[in-house]
Amino acid sequence: MKATIVGLGLIGGSFALGLRKSGLATALIGLDRNLTHAEKAIELGLVDKILPEDEALAQADLVVLAIPVNALNIFLPYVLDTVKSDAVVIDAGSTKSSICKVISSHPKRDQYVAAHPIAGTENSGPTAAFHGLFKDKTNIICESGKSSAKALDIANKVFSALEMKTIFMEAEEHDRHVAYVSHLSHVSSFLLGQTVLDIEKDEKNIFDLAGSGFASTVRLAKSSPDMWAPIFEQNSEYLSQALLEYIMHLQRFHYHLMKHDTKELHRIMSKANEIRRVLDSKSDKPIEEKKDILSKTIN
Ligand code: NAD
């Protein structure tokens, strides 16, 4: 199968490596609006060649779109206009309602599979890509009823080649869940980083005193604003609900701290410890139970 990867960064590059290694893709074509990224992707062997947009899309049996979600909304209709009538198009965007709406009445809607592989790091660009990024992680497919059986079959082969487990959700449900589990953690980390930069003026102190606790909590603050700003914009409604809830918890914690109510602080933290049970149990649950756990965790 000839695959075209649009967006040769962390996700697109890691897709390319997985598709090649599994043997599912026999030829890999790349597209990236950043020429340095395109050249780097060739140098790293992520793709075999870079072709002009029309050619890269028209030749593909499979197109994987791994570009920021605002760019996806603009580019996906054109991709579907251009691909062969039996090609399959999969995106990896972190929001799903907006893109599903944009594409809802496209004549080739059934060739498209709306996916979100839940795997990533704080790094971006082609040098961040690595084989195994997706291994044992969960992939979410939305509005599967609107994709053809052939498109779903190819998507299944792709995500199995990446060693992912797929669960199915409606787009709104997906956006609500990820607002709580993923997007809120990123906002929290960005703002934690910002708070420490504001309060601790001496950067050397941050460097010297940042134990692994701070480093791991603030890791996501290193993520790319180019990727995250459009995600927050598209998911602002659910993210806003999640943020208000989070702010309420922070205010409650602050209140008890000021009251020197250590017993209550202890109770709050003990309750939060529950997250260990949820996360530890997740890996050995069947897929339907996992979905259930995911919703319970965030509700
Ligand atoms: P990235 O920044 O590493 O790579 C994106 C690449 O797309 C860059 O090389 C950029 O030059 C290119 N690009 C941007 N606009 C383009 C356009 N209009 N046409 C062609 N190329 C374009 O980002 P990433 O982490 O690989 O994320 C890609 C997609 O995957 C996003 O939609 C994101 O929401 C989704 N995603 C990211 C993660 C994560 O944790 N990083 C996880 C799951 C899904």
mmCIF file of C-alpha atoms and ligand atoms in Angstrom:
data_model
loop_
_atom_site.group_PDB
_atom_site.id
_atom_site.type_symbol
_atom_site.label_atom_id
_atom_site.label_comp_id
_atom_site.label_asym_id
_atom_site.label_seq_id
_atom_site.Cartn_x
_atom_site.Cartn_y
_atom_site.Cartn_z
ATOM 1 C CA MET A 1 0.000 0.000 0.000
ATOM 2 C CA LYS A 2 1.268 3.469 -0.924
ATOM 3 C CA ALA A 3 0.872 5.847 2.023
ATOM 4 C CA THR A 4 1.105 9.630 2.074
ATOM 5 C CA ILE A 5 1.815 11.251 5.416
ATOM 6 C CA VAL A 6 0.800 14.891 5.727
ATOM 7 C CA GLY A 7 2.662 16.556 8.599
ATOM 8 C CA LEU A 8 6.032 14.967 9.295
ATOM 9 C CA GLY A 9 6.240 15.720 13.001
ATOM 10 C CA LEU A 10 5.999 13.564 16.117
ATOM 11 C CA ILE A 11 2.737 11.867 15.146
ATOM 12 C CA GLY A 12 3.124 11.726 11.351
ATOM 13 C CA GLY A 13 6.746 10.596 11.604
ATOM 14 C CA SER A 14 5.901 7.902 14.154
ATOM 15 C CA PHE A 15 3.017 6.700 11.970
ATOM 16 C CA ALA A 16 5.451 6.456 9.042
ATOM 17 C CA LEU A 17 7.934 4.402 11.063
ATOM 18 C CA GLY A 18 5.203 2.042 12.263
ATOM 19 C CA LEU A 19 3.690 1.590 8.819
ATOM 20 C CA ARG A 20 7.078 0.833 7.296
ATOM 21 C CA LYS A 21 8.252 -1.535 10.009
ATOM 22 C CA SER A 22 5.006 -3.525 9.944
ATOM 23 C CA GLY A 23 5.243 -3.865 6.162
ATOM 24 C CA LEU A 24 1.783 -2.332 5.713
ATOM 25 C CA ALA A 25 3.185 0.540 3.654
ATOM 26 C CA THR A 26 5.396 -0.422 0.746
ATOM 27 C CA ALA A 27 6.046 3.192 -0.232
ATOM 28 C CA LEU A 28 5.893 6.314 1.929
ATOM 29 C CA ILE A 29 5.401 9.784 0.513
ATOM 30 C CA GLY A 30 5.689 12.869 2.706
ATOM 31 C CA LEU A 31 4.108 16.327 2.686
ATOM 32 C CA ASP A 32 4.956 19.155 5.063
ATOM 33 C CA ARG A 33 4.612 22.886 4.631
ATOM 34 C CA ASN A 34 7.852 23.342 6.569
ATOM 35 C CA LEU A 35 10.631 22.483 4.092
ATOM 36 C CA THR A 36 13.201 21.936 6.824
ATOM 37 C CA HIS A 37 10.902 19.325 8.370
ATOM 38 C CA ALA A 38 10.372 17.702 4.977
ATOM 39 C CA GLU A 39 14.141 17.470 4.366
ATOM 40 C CA LYS A 40 14.753 16.169 7.874
ATOM 41 C CA ALA A 41 12.084 13.500 7.387
ATOM 42 C CA ILE A 42 13.921 12.230 4.295
ATOM 43 C CA GLU A 43 17.273 12.341 6.102
ATOM 44 C CA LEU A 44 15.827 10.333 9.020
ATOM 45 C CA GLY A 45 14.252 7.813 6.635
ATOM 46 C CA LEU A 46 10.712 8.549 7.847
ATOM 47 C CA VAL A 47 9.453 8.794 4.250
ATOM 48 C CA ASP A 48 10.945 7.825 0.880
ATOM 49 C CA LYS A 49 10.213 11.029 -0.986
ATOM 50 C CA ILE A 50 8.494 14.391 -0.888
ATOM 51 C CA LEU A 51 6.136 15.131 -3.779
ATOM 52 C CA PRO A 52 4.038 18.157 -4.769
ATOM 53 C CA GLU A 53 0.701 18.212 -2.924
ATOM 54 C CA ASP A 54 -1.566 17.051 -5.767
ATOM 55 C CA GLU A 55 0.732 14.208 -6.800
ATOM 56 C CA ALA A 56 1.314 13.031 -3.244
ATOM 57 C CA LEU A 57 -2.423 12.821 -2.622
ATOM 58 C CA ALA A 58 -3.505 11.464 -6.001
ATOM 59 C CA GLN A 59 -1.086 8.505 -5.802
ATOM 60 C CA ALA A 60 -1.952 7.433 -2.275
ATOM 61 C CA ASP A 61 -3.930 4.366 -1.209
ATOM 62 C CA LEU A 62 -3.802 5.709 2.336
ATOM 63 C CA VAL A 63 -3.434 9.305 3.521
ATOM 64 C CA VAL A 64 -2.580 10.021 7.154
ATOM 65 C CA LEU A 65 -3.138 13.608 8.280
ATOM 66 C CA ALA A 66 -1.018 14.666 11.260
ATOM 67 C CA ILE A 67 -1.141 18.452 11.180
ATOM 68 C CA PRO A 68 -2.545 20.925 13.759
ATOM 69 C CA VAL A 69 -6.339 20.747 14.091
ATOM 70 C CA ASN A 70 -6.997 24.213 12.633
ATOM 71 C CA ALA A 71 -4.996 23.261 9.507
ATOM 72 C CA LEU A 72 -6.897 19.956 9.357
ATOM 73 C CA ASN A 73 -10.247 21.749 9.035
ATOM 74 C CA ILE A 74 -8.961 23.622 6.006
ATOM 75 C CA PHE A 75 -6.995 20.791 4.386
ATOM 76 C CA LEU A 76 -9.191 17.697 4.798
ATOM 77 C CA PRO A 77 -11.925 18.749 2.289
ATOM 78 C CA TYR A 78 -9.217 19.346 -0.325
ATOM 79 C CA VAL A 79 -7.592 16.000 0.473
ATOM 80 C CA LEU A 80 -10.893 14.188 -0.069
ATOM 81 C CA ASP A 81 -11.470 16.138 -3.296
ATOM 82 C CA THR A 82 -8.077 15.007 -4.585
ATOM 83 C CA VAL A 83 -7.637 11.372 -3.501
ATOM 84 C CA LYS A 84 -8.612 8.321 -5.595
ATOM 85 C CA SER A 85 -12.135 7.007 -5.108
ATOM 86 C CA ASP A 86 -10.809 3.922 -3.290
ATOM 87 C CA ALA A 87 -8.227 5.684 -1.118
ATOM 88 C CA VAL A 88 -8.666 5.879 2.657
ATOM 89 C CA VAL A 89 -7.959 9.040 4.670
ATOM 90 C CA ILE A 90 -7.269 8.950 8.416
ATOM 91 C CA ASP A 91 -6.532 11.924 10.629
ATOM 92 C CA ALA A 92 -4.887 11.975 14.049
ATOM 93 C CA GLY A 93 -6.242 15.282 15.357
ATOM 94 C CA SER A 94 -6.810 15.717 19.081
ATOM 95 C CA THR A 95 -10.316 17.195 18.669
ATOM 96 C CA LYS A 96 -13.051 15.505 16.683
ATOM 97 C CA SER A 97 -16.343 17.473 16.710
ATOM 98 C CA SER A 98 -15.105 20.357 14.608
ATOM 99 C CA ILE A 99 -13.487 18.237 11.885
ATOM 100 C CA CYS A 100 -16.473 15.861 11.741
ATOM 101 C CA LYS A 101 -18.789 18.838 11.221
ATOM 102 C CA VAL A 102 -16.571 20.345 8.516
ATOM 103 C CA ILE A 103 -16.587 17.124 6.534
ATOM 104 C CA SER A 104 -20.128 15.883 7.272
ATOM 105 C CA SER A 105 -21.610 16.493 3.823
ATOM 106 C CA HIS A 106 -18.539 15.842 1.683
ATOM 107 C CA PRO A 107 -19.399 13.349 -1.102
ATOM 108 C CA LYS A 108 -16.394 11.231 -0.110
ATOM 109 C CA ARG A 109 -17.108 11.356 3.659
ATOM 110 C CA ASP A 110 -17.178 7.563 3.839
ATOM 111 C CA GLN A 111 -13.531 7.328 2.726
ATOM 112 C CA TYR A 112 -12.509 9.204 5.865
ATOM 113 C CA VAL A 113 -11.931 7.772 9.342
ATOM 114 C CA ALA A 114 -11.873 10.276 12.221
ATOM 115 C CA ALA A 115 -9.249 8.986 14.626
ATOM 116 C CA HIS A 116 -7.299 10.127 17.649
ATOM 117 C CA PRO A 117 -4.393 7.942 18.700
ATOM 118 C CA ILE A 118 -3.902 8.742 22.377
ATOM 119 C CA ALA A 119 -0.122 8.785 22.446
ATOM 120 C CA GLY A 120 2.382 11.576 22.437
ATOM 121 C CA THR A 121 5.249 13.345 24.094
ATOM 122 C CA GLU A 122 6.064 16.995 24.755
ATOM 123 C CA ASN A 123 8.391 17.021 21.726
ATOM 124 C CA SER A 124 7.500 17.985 18.190
ATOM 125 C CA GLY A 125 8.856 17.916 14.652
ATOM 126 C CA PRO A 126 10.396 15.017 12.712
ATOM 127 C CA THR A 127 13.284 14.472 15.154
ATOM 128 C CA ALA A 128 10.706 13.739 17.902
ATOM 129 C CA ALA A 129 9.238 10.793 15.949
ATOM 130 C CA PHE A 130 10.078 7.288 17.109
ATOM 131 C CA HIS A 131 9.036 3.745 16.439
ATOM 132 C CA GLY A 132 6.859 2.339 19.209
ATOM 133 C CA LEU A 133 5.204 5.628 20.246
ATOM 134 C CA PHE A 134 1.774 4.073 19.820
ATOM 135 C CA LYS A 135 2.495 0.597 21.186
ATOM 136 C CA ASP A 136 -0.162 -0.602 23.651
ATOM 137 C CA LYS A 137 -1.880 2.795 23.659
ATOM 138 C CA THR A 138 -5.560 3.467 22.939
ATOM 139 C CA ASN A 139 -6.868 4.818 19.660
ATOM 140 C CA ILE A 140 -10.303 6.429 19.464
ATOM 141 C CA ILE A 141 -12.371 6.316 16.270
ATOM 142 C CA CYS A 142 -15.332 8.710 16.078
ATOM 143 C CA GLU A 143 -18.485 8.564 13.971
ATOM 144 C CA SER A 144 -17.491 5.119 12.694
ATOM 145 C CA GLY A 145 -20.989 4.747 11.191
ATOM 146 C CA LYS A 146 -20.103 7.417 8.639
ATOM 147 C CA SER A 147 -16.993 5.596 7.369
ATOM 148 C CA SER A 148 -17.256 2.798 4.808
ATOM 149 C CA ALA A 149 -16.542 -0.806 5.795
ATOM 150 C CA LYS A 150 -13.424 -0.675 3.612
ATOM 151 C CA ALA A 151 -12.162 2.525 5.277
ATOM 152 C CA LEU A 152 -12.710 1.005 8.731
ATOM 153 C CA ASP A 153 -10.985 -2.193 7.670
ATOM 154 C CA ILE A 154 -7.889 -0.280 6.491
ATOM 155 C CA ALA A 155 -7.934 1.858 9.646
ATOM 156 C CA ASN A 156 -8.101 -1.315 11.710
ATOM 157 C CA LYS A 157 -5.049 -2.692 9.857
ATOM 158 C CA VAL A 158 -3.181 0.590 10.371
ATOM 159 C CA PHE A 159 -3.849 0.810 14.108
ATOM 160 C CA SER A 160 -3.151 -2.887 14.599
ATOM 161 C CA ALA A 161 0.174 -2.365 12.795
ATOM 162 C CA LEU A 162 0.907 0.388 15.318
ATOM 163 C CA GLU A 163 -0.038 -2.099 18.078
ATOM 164 C CA MET A 164 -2.889 0.078 19.328
ATOM 165 C CA LYS A 165 -6.268 -0.888 20.733
ATOM 166 C CA THR A 166 -9.196 0.953 19.221
ATOM 167 C CA ILE A 167 -12.331 2.115 21.017
ATOM 168 C CA PHE A 168 -15.300 3.908 19.440
ATOM 169 C CA MET A 169 -17.065 7.091 20.531
ATOM 170 C CA GLU A 170 -19.169 9.863 19.136
ATOM 171 C CA ALA A 171 -17.219 13.048 18.399
ATOM 172 C CA GLU A 172 -18.834 15.150 21.163
ATOM 173 C CA GLU A 173 -18.299 12.394 23.691
ATOM 174 C CA HIS A 174 -14.646 12.189 22.637
ATOM 175 C CA ASP A 175 -14.100 15.938 23.016
ATOM 176 C CA ARG A 176 -15.699 15.973 26.455
ATOM 177 C CA HIS A 177 -13.552 13.075 27.675
ATOM 178 C CA VAL A 178 -10.258 14.429 26.318
ATOM 179 C CA ALA A 179 -10.993 17.920 27.696
ATOM 180 C CA TYR A 180 -10.837 16.404 31.185
ATOM 181 C CA VAL A 181 -8.171 13.758 30.798
ATOM 182 C CA SER A 182 -5.756 15.341 28.332
ATOM 183 C CA HIS A 183 -6.428 18.996 27.564
ATOM 184 C CA LEU A 184 -6.849 20.078 31.193
ATOM 185 C CA SER A 185 -3.518 18.446 32.128
ATOM 186 C CA HIS A 186 -1.808 20.456 29.412
ATOM 187 C CA VAL A 187 -3.365 23.747 30.561
ATOM 188 C CA SER A 188 -2.456 22.898 34.137
ATOM 189 C CA SER A 189 1.150 22.153 33.168
ATOM 190 C CA PHE A 190 1.563 25.249 30.961
ATOM 191 C CA LEU A 191 0.307 27.448 33.793
ATOM 192 C CA LEU A 192 2.331 25.673 36.454
ATOM 193 C CA GLY A 193 5.428 26.381 34.373
ATOM 194 C CA GLN A 194 4.366 30.001 33.967
ATOM 195 C CA THR A 195 3.634 30.396 37.704
ATOM 196 C CA VAL A 196 7.047 29.093 38.730
ATOM 197 C CA LEU A 197 8.771 31.300 36.126
ATOM 198 C CA ASP A 198 6.882 34.318 37.548
ATOM 199 C CA ILE A 199 7.465 33.565 41.224
ATOM 200 C CA GLU A 200 11.003 32.215 41.096
ATOM 201 C CA LYS A 201 12.994 34.941 39.377
ATOM 202 C CA ASP A 202 16.307 33.111 39.685
ATOM 203 C CA GLU A 203 16.316 30.497 36.941
ATOM 204 C CA LYS A 204 19.313 28.795 38.538
ATOM 205 C CA ASN A 205 17.126 27.999 41.561
ATOM 206 C CA ILE A 206 14.530 26.402 39.299
ATOM 207 C CA PHE A 207 17.254 24.332 37.691
ATOM 208 C CA ASP A 208 18.945 23.345 40.963
ATOM 209 C CA LEU A 209 15.836 22.743 43.064
ATOM 210 C CA ALA A 210 13.542 21.164 40.492
ATOM 211 C CA GLY A 211 13.343 17.588 41.709
ATOM 212 C CA SER A 212 11.814 14.942 39.541
ATOM 213 C CA GLY A 213 8.365 15.847 40.943
ATOM 214 C CA PHE A 214 8.430 19.318 39.441
ATOM 215 C CA ALA A 215 10.087 18.098 36.235
ATOM 216 C CA SER A 216 7.452 15.419 35.626
ATOM 217 C CA THR A 217 4.512 17.691 36.547
ATOM 218 C CA VAL A 218 5.673 20.487 34.284
ATOM 219 C CA ARG A 219 6.823 18.264 31.405
ATOM 220 C CA LEU A 220 3.794 19.038 29.243
ATOM 221 C CA ALA A 221 4.556 22.778 29.451
ATOM 222 C CA LYS A 222 7.321 22.094 26.921
ATOM 223 C CA SER A 223 4.671 21.156 24.328
ATOM 224 C CA SER A 224 4.199 23.104 21.109
ATOM 225 C CA PRO A 225 1.798 26.102 21.298
ATOM 226 C CA ASP A 226 1.297 25.726 17.513
ATOM 227 C CA MET A 227 -0.357 22.399 18.171
ATOM 228 C CA TRP A 228 -2.145 23.176 21.445
ATOM 229 C CA ALA A 229 -3.627 26.651 20.845
ATOM 230 C CA PRO A 230 -5.934 25.358 18.055
ATOM 231 C CA ILE A 231 -6.930 22.345 20.202
ATOM 232 C CA PHE A 232 -7.929 24.634 23.089
ATOM 233 C CA GLU A 233 -9.808 26.890 20.671
ATOM 234 C CA GLN A 234 -11.792 24.014 19.170
ATOM 235 C CA ASN A 235 -12.539 22.398 22.516
ATOM 236 C CA SER A 236 -13.086 25.619 24.473
ATOM 237 C CA GLU A 237 -16.544 24.701 25.745
ATOM 238 C CA TYR A 238 -15.622 21.394 27.377
ATOM 239 C CA LEU A 239 -12.212 22.692 28.402
ATOM 240 C CA SER A 240 -13.845 25.668 30.087
ATOM 241 C CA GLN A 241 -16.072 23.321 32.142
ATOM 242 C CA ALA A 242 -13.026 21.274 33.101
ATOM 243 C CA LEU A 243 -11.049 24.380 34.041
ATOM 244 C CA LEU A 244 -13.833 25.783 36.234
ATOM 245 C CA GLU A 245 -13.962 22.492 38.105
ATOM 246 C CA TYR A 246 -10.173 22.519 38.508
ATOM 247 C CA ILE A 247 -10.156 26.141 39.707
ATOM 248 C CA MET A 248 -12.836 25.255 42.254
ATOM 249 C CA HIS A 249 -10.627 22.456 43.611
ATOM 250 C CA LEU A 250 -7.612 24.787 43.751
ATOM 251 C CA GLN A 251 -9.661 27.422 45.601
ATOM 252 C CA ARG A 252 -10.976 24.844 48.052
ATOM 253 C CA PHE A 253 -7.438 23.634 48.705
ATOM 254 C CA HIS A 254 -6.252 27.224 49.191
ATOM 255 C CA TYR A 255 -9.091 27.893 51.635
ATOM 256 C CA HIS A 256 -8.205 24.902 53.852
ATOM 257 C CA LEU A 257 -4.513 25.755 53.630
ATOM 258 C CA MET A 258 -5.212 29.266 54.912
ATOM 259 C CA LYS A 259 -7.370 27.793 57.704
ATOM 260 C CA HIS A 260 -4.498 25.464 58.665
ATOM 261 C CA ASP A 261 -7.012 22.664 58.313
ATOM 262 C CA THR A 262 -4.449 19.915 57.803
ATOM 263 C CA LYS A 263 -7.026 17.185 58.393
ATOM 264 C CA GLU A 264 -9.087 18.412 55.442
ATOM 265 C CA LEU A 265 -5.997 18.783 53.241
ATOM 266 C CA HIS A 266 -5.093 15.210 54.138
ATOM 267 C CA ARG A 267 -8.591 14.051 53.221
ATOM 268 C CA ILE A 268 -8.465 15.842 49.855
ATOM 269 C CA MET A 269 -5.110 14.267 48.994
ATOM 270 C CA SER A 270 -6.234 10.801 50.108
ATOM 271 C CA LYS A 271 -9.219 11.111 47.820
ATOM 272 C CA ALA A 272 -6.951 12.176 44.949
ATOM 273 C CA ASN A 273 -4.816 9.066 45.601
ATOM 274 C CA GLU A 274 -7.722 7.116 44.065
ATOM 275 C CA ILE A 275 -6.214 7.975 40.697
ATOM 276 C CA ARG A 276 -3.543 5.305 41.364
ATOM 277 C CA ARG A 277 -6.168 2.559 41.492
ATOM 278 C CA VAL A 278 -7.792 3.787 38.301
ATOM 279 C CA LEU A 279 -4.565 4.064 36.346
ATOM 280 C CA ASP A 280 -3.066 0.820 37.667
ATOM 281 C CA SER A 281 -6.194 -1.134 36.816
ATOM 282 C CA LYS A 282 -6.517 0.299 33.302
ATOM 283 C CA SER A 283 -3.926 -1.834 31.532
ATOM 284 C CA ASP A 284 -5.554 -5.201 32.232
ATOM 285 C CA LYS A 285 -9.183 -4.276 31.520
ATOM 286 C CA PRO A 286 -11.087 -5.242 28.396
ATOM 287 C CA ILE A 287 -11.744 -2.363 26.002
ATOM 288 C CA GLU A 288 -15.391 -1.725 26.979
ATOM 289 C CA GLU A 289 -14.450 -1.612 30.642
ATOM 290 C CA LYS A 290 -11.609 0.766 29.816
ATOM 291 C CA LYS A 291 -14.048 3.107 28.138
ATOM 292 C CA ASP A 292 -16.233 2.892 31.202
ATOM 293 C CA ILE A 293 -13.299 3.635 33.501
ATOM 294 C CA LEU A 294 -12.303 6.569 31.308
ATOM 295 C CA SER A 295 -15.746 8.136 31.626
ATOM 296 C CA LYS A 296 -15.972 7.428 35.345
ATOM 297 C CA THR A 297 -12.550 8.932 35.926
ATOM 298 C CA ILE A 298 -13.564 12.219 34.496
ATOM 299 C CA ASN A 299 -17.184 12.492 35.511
HETATM 300 P P1 NAD B 1 4.190 18.357 15.265
HETATM 301 O O1 NAD B 1 4.306 19.815 15.486
HETATM 302 O O2 NAD B 1 5.249 17.457 15.798
HETATM 303 O O3 NAD B 1 4.058 18.074 13.684
HETATM 304 C C1 NAD B 1 3.150 18.734 12.869
HETATM 305 C C2 NAD B 1 3.779 18.862 11.475
HETATM 306 O O4 NAD B 1 2.780 19.363 10.597
HETATM 307 C C3 NAD B 1 4.957 19.846 11.438
HETATM 308 O O5 NAD B 1 6.048 19.235 10.772
HETATM 309 C C4 NAD B 1 4.395 21.041 10.654
HETATM 310 O O6 NAD B 1 5.391 21.703 9.881
HETATM 311 C C5 NAD B 1 3.375 20.358 9.755
HETATM 312 N N1 NAD B 1 2.298 21.221 9.285
HETATM 313 C C6 NAD B 1 1.627 22.174 9.981
HETATM 314 N N2 NAD B 1 0.643 22.699 9.206
HETATM 315 C C7 NAD B 1 0.715 22.072 8.019
HETATM 316 C C8 NAD B 1 -0.037 22.171 6.817
HETATM 317 N N3 NAD B 1 -1.046 23.031 6.696
HETATM 318 N N4 NAD B 1 0.304 21.365 5.774
HETATM 319 C C9 NAD B 1 1.329 20.488 5.873
HETATM 320 N N5 NAD B 1 2.077 20.357 6.993
HETATM 321 C C10 NAD B 1 1.763 21.127 8.045
HETATM 322 O O7 NAD B 1 2.751 17.963 15.837
HETATM 323 P P2 NAD B 1 2.259 16.505 16.278
HETATM 324 O O8 NAD B 1 2.475 16.357 17.737
HETATM 325 O O9 NAD B 1 2.809 15.486 15.360
HETATM 326 O O10 NAD B 1 0.674 16.648 16.080
HETATM 327 C C11 NAD B 1 0.065 16.423 14.829
HETATM 328 C C12 NAD B 1 -1.414 16.138 15.018
HETATM 329 O O11 NAD B 1 -1.573 15.006 15.871
HETATM 330 C C13 NAD B 1 -2.217 17.269 15.629
HETATM 331 O O12 NAD B 1 -3.477 17.334 15.017
HETATM 332 C C14 NAD B 1 -2.392 16.840 17.079
HETATM 333 O O13 NAD B 1 -3.585 17.361 17.627
HETATM 334 C C15 NAD B 1 -2.432 15.326 16.941
HETATM 335 N N6 NAD B 1 -1.978 14.580 18.122
HETATM 336 C C16 NAD B 1 -0.897 15.011 18.841
HETATM 337 C C17 NAD B 1 -0.503 14.295 19.959
HETATM 338 C C18 NAD B 1 0.686 14.747 20.799
HETATM 339 O O14 NAD B 1 0.731 14.446 21.998
HETATM 340 N N7 NAD B 1 1.656 15.439 20.224
HETATM 341 C C19 NAD B 1 -1.164 13.116 20.322
HETATM 342 C C20 NAD B 1 -2.231 12.672 19.527
HETATM 343 C C21 NAD B 1 -2.643 13.430 18.438
#
